[in-house]
Coordinates of C-alpha atoms in Angstrom, one line a residue:
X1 CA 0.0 0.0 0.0
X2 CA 2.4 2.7 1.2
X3 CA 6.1 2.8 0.0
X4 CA 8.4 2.2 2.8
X5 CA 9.3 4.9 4.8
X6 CA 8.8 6.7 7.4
X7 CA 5.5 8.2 6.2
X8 CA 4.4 5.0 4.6
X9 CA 0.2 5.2 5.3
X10 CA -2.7 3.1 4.7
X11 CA -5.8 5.8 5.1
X12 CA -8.1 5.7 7.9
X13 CA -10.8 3.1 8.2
X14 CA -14.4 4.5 8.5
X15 CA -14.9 7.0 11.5
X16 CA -11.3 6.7 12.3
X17 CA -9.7 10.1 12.5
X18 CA -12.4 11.7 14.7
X19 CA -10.7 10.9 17.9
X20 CA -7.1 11.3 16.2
X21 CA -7.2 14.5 15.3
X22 CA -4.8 15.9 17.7
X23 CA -2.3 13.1 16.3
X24 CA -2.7 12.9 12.1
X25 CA -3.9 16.4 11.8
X26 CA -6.9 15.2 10.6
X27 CA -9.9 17.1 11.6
X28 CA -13.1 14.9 12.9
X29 CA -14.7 12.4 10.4
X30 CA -18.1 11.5 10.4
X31 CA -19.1 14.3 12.3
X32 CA -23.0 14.2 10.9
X33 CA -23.0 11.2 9.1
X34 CA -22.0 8.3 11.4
X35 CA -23.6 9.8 14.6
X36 CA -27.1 9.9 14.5
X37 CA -28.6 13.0 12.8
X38 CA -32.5 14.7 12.9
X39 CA -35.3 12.8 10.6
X40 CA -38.2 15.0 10.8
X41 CA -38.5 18.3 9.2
X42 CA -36.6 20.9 10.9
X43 CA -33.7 18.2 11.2
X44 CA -31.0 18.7 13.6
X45 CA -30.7 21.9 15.4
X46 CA -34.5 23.2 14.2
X47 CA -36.5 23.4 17.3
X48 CA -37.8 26.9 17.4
X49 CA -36.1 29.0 19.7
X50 CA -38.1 31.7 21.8
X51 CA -37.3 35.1 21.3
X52 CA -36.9 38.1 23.6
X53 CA -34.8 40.6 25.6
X54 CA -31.4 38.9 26.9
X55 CA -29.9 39.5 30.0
X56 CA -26.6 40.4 30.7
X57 CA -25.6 37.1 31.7
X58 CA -27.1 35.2 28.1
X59 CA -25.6 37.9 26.3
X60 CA -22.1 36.7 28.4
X61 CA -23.1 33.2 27.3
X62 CA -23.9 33.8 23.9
X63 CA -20.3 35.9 23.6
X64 CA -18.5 32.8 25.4
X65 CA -20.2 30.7 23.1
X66 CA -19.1 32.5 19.6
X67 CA -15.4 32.9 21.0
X68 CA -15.3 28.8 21.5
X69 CA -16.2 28.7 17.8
X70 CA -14.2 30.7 16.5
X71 CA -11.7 29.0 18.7
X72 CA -12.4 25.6 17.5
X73 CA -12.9 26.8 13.4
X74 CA -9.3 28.1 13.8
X75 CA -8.4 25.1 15.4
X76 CA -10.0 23.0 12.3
X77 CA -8.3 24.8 9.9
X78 CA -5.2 24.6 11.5
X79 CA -5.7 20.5 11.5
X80 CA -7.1 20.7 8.1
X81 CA -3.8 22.3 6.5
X82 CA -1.6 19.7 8.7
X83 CA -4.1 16.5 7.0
X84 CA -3.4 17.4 4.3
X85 CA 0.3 17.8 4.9
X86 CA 0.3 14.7 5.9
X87 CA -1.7 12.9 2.8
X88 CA 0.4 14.9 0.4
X89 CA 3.3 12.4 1.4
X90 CA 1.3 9.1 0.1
X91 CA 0.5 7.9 -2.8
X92 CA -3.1 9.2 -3.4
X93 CA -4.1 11.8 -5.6
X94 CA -3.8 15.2 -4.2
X95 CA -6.5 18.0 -3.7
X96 CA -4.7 20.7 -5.6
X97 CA -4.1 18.6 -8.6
X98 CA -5.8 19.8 -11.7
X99 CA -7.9 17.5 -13.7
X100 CA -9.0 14.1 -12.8
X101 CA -7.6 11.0 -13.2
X102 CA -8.7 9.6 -16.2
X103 CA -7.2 6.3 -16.1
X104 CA -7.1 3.3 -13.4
X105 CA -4.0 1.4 -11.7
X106 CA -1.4 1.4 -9.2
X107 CA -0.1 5.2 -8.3
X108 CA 3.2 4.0 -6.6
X109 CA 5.7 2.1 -8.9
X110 CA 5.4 -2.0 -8.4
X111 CA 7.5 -3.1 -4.7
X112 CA 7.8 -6.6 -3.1
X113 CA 7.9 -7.5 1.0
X114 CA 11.2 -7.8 0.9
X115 CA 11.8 -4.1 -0.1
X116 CA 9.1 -3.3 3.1
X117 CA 10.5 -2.5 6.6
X118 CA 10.9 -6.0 8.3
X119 CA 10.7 -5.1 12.0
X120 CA 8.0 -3.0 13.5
X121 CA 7.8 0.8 13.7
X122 CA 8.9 2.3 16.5
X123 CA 6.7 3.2 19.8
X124 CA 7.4 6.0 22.3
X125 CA 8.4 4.7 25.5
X126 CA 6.3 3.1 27.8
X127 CA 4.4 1.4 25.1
X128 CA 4.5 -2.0 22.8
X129 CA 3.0 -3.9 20.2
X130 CA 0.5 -6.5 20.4
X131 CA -1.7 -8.4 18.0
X132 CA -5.2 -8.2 19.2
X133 CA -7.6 -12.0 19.3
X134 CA -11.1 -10.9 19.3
X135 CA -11.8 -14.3 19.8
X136 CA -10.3 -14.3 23.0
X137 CA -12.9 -13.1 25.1
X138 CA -10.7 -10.9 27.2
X139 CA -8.6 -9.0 24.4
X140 CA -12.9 -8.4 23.1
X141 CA -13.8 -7.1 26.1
X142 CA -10.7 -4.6 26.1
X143 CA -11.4 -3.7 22.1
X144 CA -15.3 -3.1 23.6
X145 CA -14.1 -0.7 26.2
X146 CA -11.7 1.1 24.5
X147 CA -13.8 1.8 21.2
X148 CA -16.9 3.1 23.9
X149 CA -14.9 5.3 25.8
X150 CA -12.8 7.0 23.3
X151 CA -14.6 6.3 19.9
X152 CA -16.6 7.9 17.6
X153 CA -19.3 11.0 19.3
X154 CA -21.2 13.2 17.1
X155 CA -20.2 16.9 17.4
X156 CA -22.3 17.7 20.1
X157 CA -21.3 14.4 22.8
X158 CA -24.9 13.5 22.6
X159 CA -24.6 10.3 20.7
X160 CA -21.9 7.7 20.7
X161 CA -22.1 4.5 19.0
X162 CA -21.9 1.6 21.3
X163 CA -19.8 -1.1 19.0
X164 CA -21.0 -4.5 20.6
X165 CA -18.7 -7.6 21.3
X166 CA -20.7 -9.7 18.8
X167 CA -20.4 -6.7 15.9
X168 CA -17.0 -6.5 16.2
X169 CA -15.9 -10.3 16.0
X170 CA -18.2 -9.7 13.3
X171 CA -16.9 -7.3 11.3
X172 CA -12.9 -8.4 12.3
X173 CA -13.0 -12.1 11.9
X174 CA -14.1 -12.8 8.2
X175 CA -13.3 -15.8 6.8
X176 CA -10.0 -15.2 5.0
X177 CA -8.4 -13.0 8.8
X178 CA -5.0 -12.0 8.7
X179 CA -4.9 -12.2 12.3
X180 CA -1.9 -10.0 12.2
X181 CA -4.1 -6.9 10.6
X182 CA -5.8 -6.2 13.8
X183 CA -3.1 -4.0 15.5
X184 CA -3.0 -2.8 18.9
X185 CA -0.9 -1.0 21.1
X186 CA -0.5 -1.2 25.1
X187 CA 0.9 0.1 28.4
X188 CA 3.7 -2.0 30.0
X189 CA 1.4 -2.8 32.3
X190 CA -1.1 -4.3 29.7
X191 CA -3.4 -2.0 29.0
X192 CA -5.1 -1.7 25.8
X193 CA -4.8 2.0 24.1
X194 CA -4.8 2.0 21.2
X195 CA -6.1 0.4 18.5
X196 CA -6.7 -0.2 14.5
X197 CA -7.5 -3.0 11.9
X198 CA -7.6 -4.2 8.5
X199 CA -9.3 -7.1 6.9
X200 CA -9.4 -8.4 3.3
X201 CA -11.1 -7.8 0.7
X202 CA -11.5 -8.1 -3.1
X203 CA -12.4 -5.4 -4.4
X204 CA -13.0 -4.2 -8.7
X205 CA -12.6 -1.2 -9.7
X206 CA -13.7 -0.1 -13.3
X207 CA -17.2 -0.2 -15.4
X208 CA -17.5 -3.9 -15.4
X209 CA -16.7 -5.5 -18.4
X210 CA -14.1 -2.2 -19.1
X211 CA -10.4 -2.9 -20.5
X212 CA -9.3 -1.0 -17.1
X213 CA -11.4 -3.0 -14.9
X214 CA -9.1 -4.7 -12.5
X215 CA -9.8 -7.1 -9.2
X216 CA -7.6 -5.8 -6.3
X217 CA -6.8 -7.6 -3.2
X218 CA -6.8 -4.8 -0.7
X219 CA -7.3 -3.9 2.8
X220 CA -10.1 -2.2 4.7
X221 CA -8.4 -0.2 7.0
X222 CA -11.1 0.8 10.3
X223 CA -11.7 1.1 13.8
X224 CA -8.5 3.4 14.4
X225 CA -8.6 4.6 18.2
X226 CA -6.3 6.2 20.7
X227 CA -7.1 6.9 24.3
X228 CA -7.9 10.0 25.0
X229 CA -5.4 11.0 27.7
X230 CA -2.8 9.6 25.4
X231 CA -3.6 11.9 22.5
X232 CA -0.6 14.2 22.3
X233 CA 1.7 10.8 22.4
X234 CA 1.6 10.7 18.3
X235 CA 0.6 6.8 18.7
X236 CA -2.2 7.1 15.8
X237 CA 0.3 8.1 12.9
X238 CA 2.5 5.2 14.3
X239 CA -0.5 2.8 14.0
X240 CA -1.3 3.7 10.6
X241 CA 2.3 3.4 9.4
X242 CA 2.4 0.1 11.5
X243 CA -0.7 -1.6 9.8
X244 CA 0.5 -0.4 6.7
X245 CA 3.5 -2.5 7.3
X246 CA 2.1 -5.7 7.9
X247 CA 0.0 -5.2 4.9
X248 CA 2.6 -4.5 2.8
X249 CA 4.1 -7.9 4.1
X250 CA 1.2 -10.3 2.2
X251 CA 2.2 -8.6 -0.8
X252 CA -0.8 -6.1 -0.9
X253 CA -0.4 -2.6 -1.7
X254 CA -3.7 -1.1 -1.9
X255 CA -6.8 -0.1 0.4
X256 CA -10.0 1.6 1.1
X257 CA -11.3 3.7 3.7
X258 CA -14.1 6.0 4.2
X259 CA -14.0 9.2 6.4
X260 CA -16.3 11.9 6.9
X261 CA -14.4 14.8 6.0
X262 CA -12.5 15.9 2.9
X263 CA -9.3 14.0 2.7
X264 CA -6.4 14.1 -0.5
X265 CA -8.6 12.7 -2.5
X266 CA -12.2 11.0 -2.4
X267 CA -13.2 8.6 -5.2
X268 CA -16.7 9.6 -4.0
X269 CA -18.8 11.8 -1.5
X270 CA -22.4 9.8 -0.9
X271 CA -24.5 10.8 2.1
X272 CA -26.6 9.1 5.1
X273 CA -30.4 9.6 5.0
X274 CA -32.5 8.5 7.8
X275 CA -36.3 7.2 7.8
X276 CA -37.8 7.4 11.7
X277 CA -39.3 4.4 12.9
X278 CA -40.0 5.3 16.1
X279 CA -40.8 9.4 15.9
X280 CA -41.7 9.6 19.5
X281 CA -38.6 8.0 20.7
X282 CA -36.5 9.9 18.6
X283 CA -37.7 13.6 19.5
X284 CA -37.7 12.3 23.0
X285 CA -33.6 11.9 22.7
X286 CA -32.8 14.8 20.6
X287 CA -32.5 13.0 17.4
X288 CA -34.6 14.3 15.7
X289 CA -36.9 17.6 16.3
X290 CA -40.8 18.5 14.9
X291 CA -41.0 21.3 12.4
X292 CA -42.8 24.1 13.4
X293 CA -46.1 23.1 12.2
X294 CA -45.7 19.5 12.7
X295 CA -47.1 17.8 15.8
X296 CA -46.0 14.7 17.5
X297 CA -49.1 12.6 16.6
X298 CA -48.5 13.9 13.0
X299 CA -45.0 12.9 13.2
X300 CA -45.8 9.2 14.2
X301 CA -48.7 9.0 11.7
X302 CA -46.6 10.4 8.7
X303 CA -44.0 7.6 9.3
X304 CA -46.1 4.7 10.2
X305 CA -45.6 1.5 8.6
X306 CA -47.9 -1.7 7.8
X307 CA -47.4 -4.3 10.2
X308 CA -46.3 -6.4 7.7
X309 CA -44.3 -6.8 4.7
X310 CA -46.2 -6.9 1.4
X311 CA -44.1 -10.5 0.4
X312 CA -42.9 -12.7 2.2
X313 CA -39.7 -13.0 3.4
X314 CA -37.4 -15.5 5.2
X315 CA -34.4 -15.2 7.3
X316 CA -31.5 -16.7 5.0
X317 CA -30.6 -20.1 5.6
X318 CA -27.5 -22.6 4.4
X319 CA -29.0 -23.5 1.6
X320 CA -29.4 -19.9 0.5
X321 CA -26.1 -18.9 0.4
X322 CA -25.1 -20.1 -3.2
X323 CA -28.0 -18.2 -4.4
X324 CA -27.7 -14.9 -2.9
X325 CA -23.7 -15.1 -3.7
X326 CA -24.3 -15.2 -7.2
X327 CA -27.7 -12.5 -7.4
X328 CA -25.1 -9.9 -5.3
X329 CA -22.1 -10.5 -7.7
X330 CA -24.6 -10.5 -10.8
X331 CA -25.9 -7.2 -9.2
X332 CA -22.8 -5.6 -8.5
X333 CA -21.4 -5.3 -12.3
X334 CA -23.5 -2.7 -12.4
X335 CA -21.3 -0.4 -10.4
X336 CA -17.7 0.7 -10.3
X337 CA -16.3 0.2 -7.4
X338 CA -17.4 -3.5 -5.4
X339 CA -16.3 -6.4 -3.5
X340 CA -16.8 -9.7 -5.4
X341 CA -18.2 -12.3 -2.8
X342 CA -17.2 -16.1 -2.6
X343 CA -19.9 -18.2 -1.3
X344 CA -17.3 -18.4 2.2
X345 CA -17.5 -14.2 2.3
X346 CA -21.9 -14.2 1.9
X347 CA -21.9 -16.8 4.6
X348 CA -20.2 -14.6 7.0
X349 CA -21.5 -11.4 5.9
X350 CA -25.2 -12.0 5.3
X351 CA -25.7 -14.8 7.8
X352 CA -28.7 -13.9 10.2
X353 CA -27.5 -13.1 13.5
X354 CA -29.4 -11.0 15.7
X355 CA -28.0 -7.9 16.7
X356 CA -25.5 -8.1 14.6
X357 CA -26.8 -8.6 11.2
X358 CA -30.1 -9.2 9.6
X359 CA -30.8 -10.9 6.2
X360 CA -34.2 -11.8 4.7
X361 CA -34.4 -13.6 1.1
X362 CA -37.9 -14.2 -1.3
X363 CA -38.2 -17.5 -3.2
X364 CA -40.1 -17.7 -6.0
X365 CA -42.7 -20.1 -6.3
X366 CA -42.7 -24.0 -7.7
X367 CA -41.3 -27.2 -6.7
X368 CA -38.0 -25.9 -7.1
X369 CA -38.0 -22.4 -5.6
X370 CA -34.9 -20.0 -6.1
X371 CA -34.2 -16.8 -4.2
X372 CA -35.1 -13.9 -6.0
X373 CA -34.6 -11.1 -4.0
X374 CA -33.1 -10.3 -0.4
X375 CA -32.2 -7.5 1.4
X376 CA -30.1 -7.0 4.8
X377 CA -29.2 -4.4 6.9
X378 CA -27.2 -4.5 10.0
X379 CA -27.2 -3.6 13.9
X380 CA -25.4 -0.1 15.7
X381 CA -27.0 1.0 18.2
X382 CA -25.9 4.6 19.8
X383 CA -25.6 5.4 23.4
X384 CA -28.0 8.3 24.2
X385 CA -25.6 11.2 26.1
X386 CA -27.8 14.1 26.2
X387 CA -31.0 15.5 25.7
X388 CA -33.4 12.5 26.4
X389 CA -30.9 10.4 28.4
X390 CA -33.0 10.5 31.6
X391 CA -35.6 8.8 29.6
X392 CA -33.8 6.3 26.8
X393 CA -30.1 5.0 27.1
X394 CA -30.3 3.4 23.9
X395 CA -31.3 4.1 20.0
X396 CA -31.6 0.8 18.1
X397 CA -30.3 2.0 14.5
X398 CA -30.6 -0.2 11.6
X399 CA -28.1 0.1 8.6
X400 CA -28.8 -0.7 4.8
X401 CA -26.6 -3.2 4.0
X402 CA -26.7 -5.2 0.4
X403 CA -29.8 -6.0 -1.4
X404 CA -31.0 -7.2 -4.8
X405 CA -34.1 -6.8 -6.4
X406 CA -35.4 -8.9 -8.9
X407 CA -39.2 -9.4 -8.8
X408 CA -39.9 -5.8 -7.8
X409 CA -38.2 -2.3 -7.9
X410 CA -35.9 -0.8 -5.2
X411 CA -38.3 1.2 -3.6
X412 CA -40.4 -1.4 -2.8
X413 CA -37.3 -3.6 -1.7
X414 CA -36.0 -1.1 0.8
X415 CA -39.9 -0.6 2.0
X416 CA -40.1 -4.1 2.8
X417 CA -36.7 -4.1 4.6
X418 CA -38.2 -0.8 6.7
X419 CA -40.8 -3.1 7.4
X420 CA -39.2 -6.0 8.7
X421 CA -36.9 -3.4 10.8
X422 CA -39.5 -2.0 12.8
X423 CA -40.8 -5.3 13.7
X424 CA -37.2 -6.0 15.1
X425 CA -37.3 -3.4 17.2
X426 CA -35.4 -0.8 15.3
X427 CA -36.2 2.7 16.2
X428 CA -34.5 4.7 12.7
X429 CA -32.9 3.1 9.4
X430 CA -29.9 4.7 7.4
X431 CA -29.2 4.2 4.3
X432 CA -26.4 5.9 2.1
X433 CA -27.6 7.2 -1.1
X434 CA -25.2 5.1 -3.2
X435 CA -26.0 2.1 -6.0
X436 CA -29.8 2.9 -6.6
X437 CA -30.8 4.0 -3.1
X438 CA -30.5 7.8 -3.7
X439 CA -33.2 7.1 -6.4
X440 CA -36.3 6.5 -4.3
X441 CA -35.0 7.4 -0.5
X442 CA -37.2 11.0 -0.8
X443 CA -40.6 8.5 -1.8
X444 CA -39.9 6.5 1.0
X445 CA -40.0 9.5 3.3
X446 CA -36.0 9.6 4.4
X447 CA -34.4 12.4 5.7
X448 CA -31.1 13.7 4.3
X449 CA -28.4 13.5 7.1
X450 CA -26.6 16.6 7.5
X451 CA -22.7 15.2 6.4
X452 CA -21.2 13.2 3.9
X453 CA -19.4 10.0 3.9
X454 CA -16.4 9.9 1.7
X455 CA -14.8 7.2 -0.3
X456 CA -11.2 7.0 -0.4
X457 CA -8.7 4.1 -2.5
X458 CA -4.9 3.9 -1.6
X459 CA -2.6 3.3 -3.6
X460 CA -4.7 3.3 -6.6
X461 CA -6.0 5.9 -9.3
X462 CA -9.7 6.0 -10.2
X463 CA -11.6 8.4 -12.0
X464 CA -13.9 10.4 -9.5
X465 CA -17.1 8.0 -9.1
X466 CA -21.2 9.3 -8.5
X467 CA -23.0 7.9 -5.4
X468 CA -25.0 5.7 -7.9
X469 CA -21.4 4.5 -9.2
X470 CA -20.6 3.2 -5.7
X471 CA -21.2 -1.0 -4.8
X472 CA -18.9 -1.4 -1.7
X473 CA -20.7 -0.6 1.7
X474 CA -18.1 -0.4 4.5
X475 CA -18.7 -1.2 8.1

């Protein structure tokens, strides 16, 4: 992925920079679009604010107030201009670059593990290596702890997702682990404090069927964390330069990463929406907030569902799995940039598991029935911080994972996935508006979230891509 040297890199992993900002220069990712944000009309921030004479002490208030912003956009732009310091070191194309890539391939010229560092990077003193087992149920229990306490917060601390044990062995033990990807860093007494991984994936980018169009094995680089007290020790550049390493070491050279703010340079920008299942849960907690001539009983009719889904639909079983595998893959030559699935990766990533994942498959009808369409979507929930605390700890947020529609259009997929989420208890669903969501989200009465999620390859030119020519959903 990264050349070797001291500034070798594989990108951040989804919602990694946020709590390394102090470290990479990178100001907070996935600000809006990873922590919940408002559904109903006014959105986030749109509750009507009274009017009137202010006192002395609001007007002190509202004075400190407008000094901490400025404050803080100084300190943004400050971090912004060191990012991208930073990024203009690796091989990615850069921001200030005219023109677009037109063409598709390897940026950095060819290497081999031998020509990669052979021992690992260096760590401040006091600290060491490790390599994390999530299947140890110990090490899980220290990854759990460490990603809820100093993980990803929207911008006002009053959501945090709450990464369970079960998702993460999830999303970090796929069939083909490199056991040796999932980094960590501790005290010498033990403790766990930092933390990022990568898992494999294949991955083709080009119009399918294109003379450029090239399968990739590359990593996903996520989950990068630092403890908070431990920020100005420079421990996340170190980890990213460290993963990159061990990459580099199975003779891959390429990733992708998503992050919520504008990095050197996105292949994409697609955006979170969110359709309320709940409404009256979701006002109670902040999350979302009733437009000005929109009542609460108004709310909860507007997004009320049928108790049932139009057709029916199964949880997917064994003897699904070759089905589904090649319906996704047929589906996914549609777009530019996907994963291609063996039968082993479907297995583990579309299995039913509650809490954790959640597929449903149609069969067509006959002696011989054949899955026609399925959708999934999967489990993280956010702690509740704030507003709303007193009265709900938890929102139960479903996210649109892959589908394929044969039988019917999307719209009518995703409303039968909606469905089937409210009956599991979900309170909101989020979908990104990439492959042919973005198409029918506004029908199905989504809100648009207030950031965008970008898409970022390593190592690897590619023309910049529409939402619509995006097939790859990250975790």
């Amino acid at each position: 992925m990264a050349e070797k040297g001291e500034d070798s890199c594989c990108g951040h992993g989804h919602s990694c920079c946020d709590n390394e900002n102090e470290e990479t220069g990178a100001p907070p990712p996935q600000s809006a679009s990873t922590a919940p944000a408002g559904t109903c009309e006014a959105g986030r921030g749109g509750a009507m604010v009274p009017t009137g004479r202010l006192t002395e002490k609001a007007l002190f208030a509202m004075r400190q107030e407008e000094a901490m912003r400025h404050n803080e956009k100084m300190r943004q732009g400050r971090e912004n201009k060191a990012a991208h310091e930073f990024w203009d070191t690796q091989p990615v194309p850069k921001l200030h670059e005219e023109g677009e890539h037109t063409g598709y391939g390897p940026i950095d010229a060819p290497k081999t593990p031998a020509d990669v560092k052979q021992e690992p990077y260096a760590l401040p003193q006091g600290f060491e290596w490790c390599t994390v087992d999530v299947n140890d149920d110990k090490q899980i229990d220290e990854v759990y702890h460490l990603l809820t306490d100093n993980y990803v917060e929207d911008d006002d601390n009053t959501f945090r997702f709450d990464y369970s044990r079960e998702f993460l062995r999830w999303a970090l033990v796929p069939p083909d682990l490199i056991s040796d990807w999932l980094v960590g860093v501790r005290t010498l007494k033990g403790k766990l404090v930092g933390f990022i991984t990568g898992v494999p994936a294949h991955v083709s980018v080009g119009p399918d069927g294109g003379s450029e169009t090239t399968q990739v094995s590359m990593a996903e680089i996520n989950f990068l964390c630092v403890h908070k007290k431990l920020r100005s020790k420079r421990l996340a550049p170190v980890l990213i330069k460290e993963v990159t390493r061990r990459v580099n070491m199975t003779d891959r050279w390429q990733a992708v990463y998503t992050a919520g703010v504008v990095l050197p340079r996105p292949v994409a920008s697609c955006r979170y929406w969110h359709r309320s299942l709940n409404p009256k849960k979701l006002v109670e907690c902040g999350f979302s907030y009733l437009g000005p001539r929109m009542s609460l009983a108004m709310a909860i009719k507007l997004y009320r569902l049928p108790e049932k889904t139009k057709h029916i639909f199964k949880p997917i079983e064994q003897k699904d799995i070759k089905q589904v595998t090649n319906l996704l893959n047929e589906h996914l030559k549609e777009y530019k940039l996907k994963q291609i699935f063996s039968e082993a990766d479907v297995k583990h990533w579309l299995s039913y598991q509650d809490k954790v994942v959640y597929t449903f498959v149609k069969h067509s009808e006959g002696k011989d029935p054949k899955v026609t369409d399925f959708f999934s979507f999967y489990s993280l929930p956010s702690t509740v911080l704030g507003q709303g605390s007193d009265k709900h700890k938890t929102i139960f947020a479903a996210y649109n994972y892959y589908s394929v529609a044969t039988t019917m259009d999307i719209k009518e997929l995703i409303q039968e996935a909606l469905i089937s989420a409210k009956n599991e208890g979900f309170d909101v669903y989020n979908c990104l508006d990439l492959m042919r969501n973005g198409e029918v989200l506004k029908d199905l009465k989504f809100g648009q979230g207030d950031g965008k999620l970008q898409y970022y390859l390593y190592n690897y030119a590619c023309p910049t891509c529409k939402p619509g020519d995006i097939g790859l959903i990250l975790l």
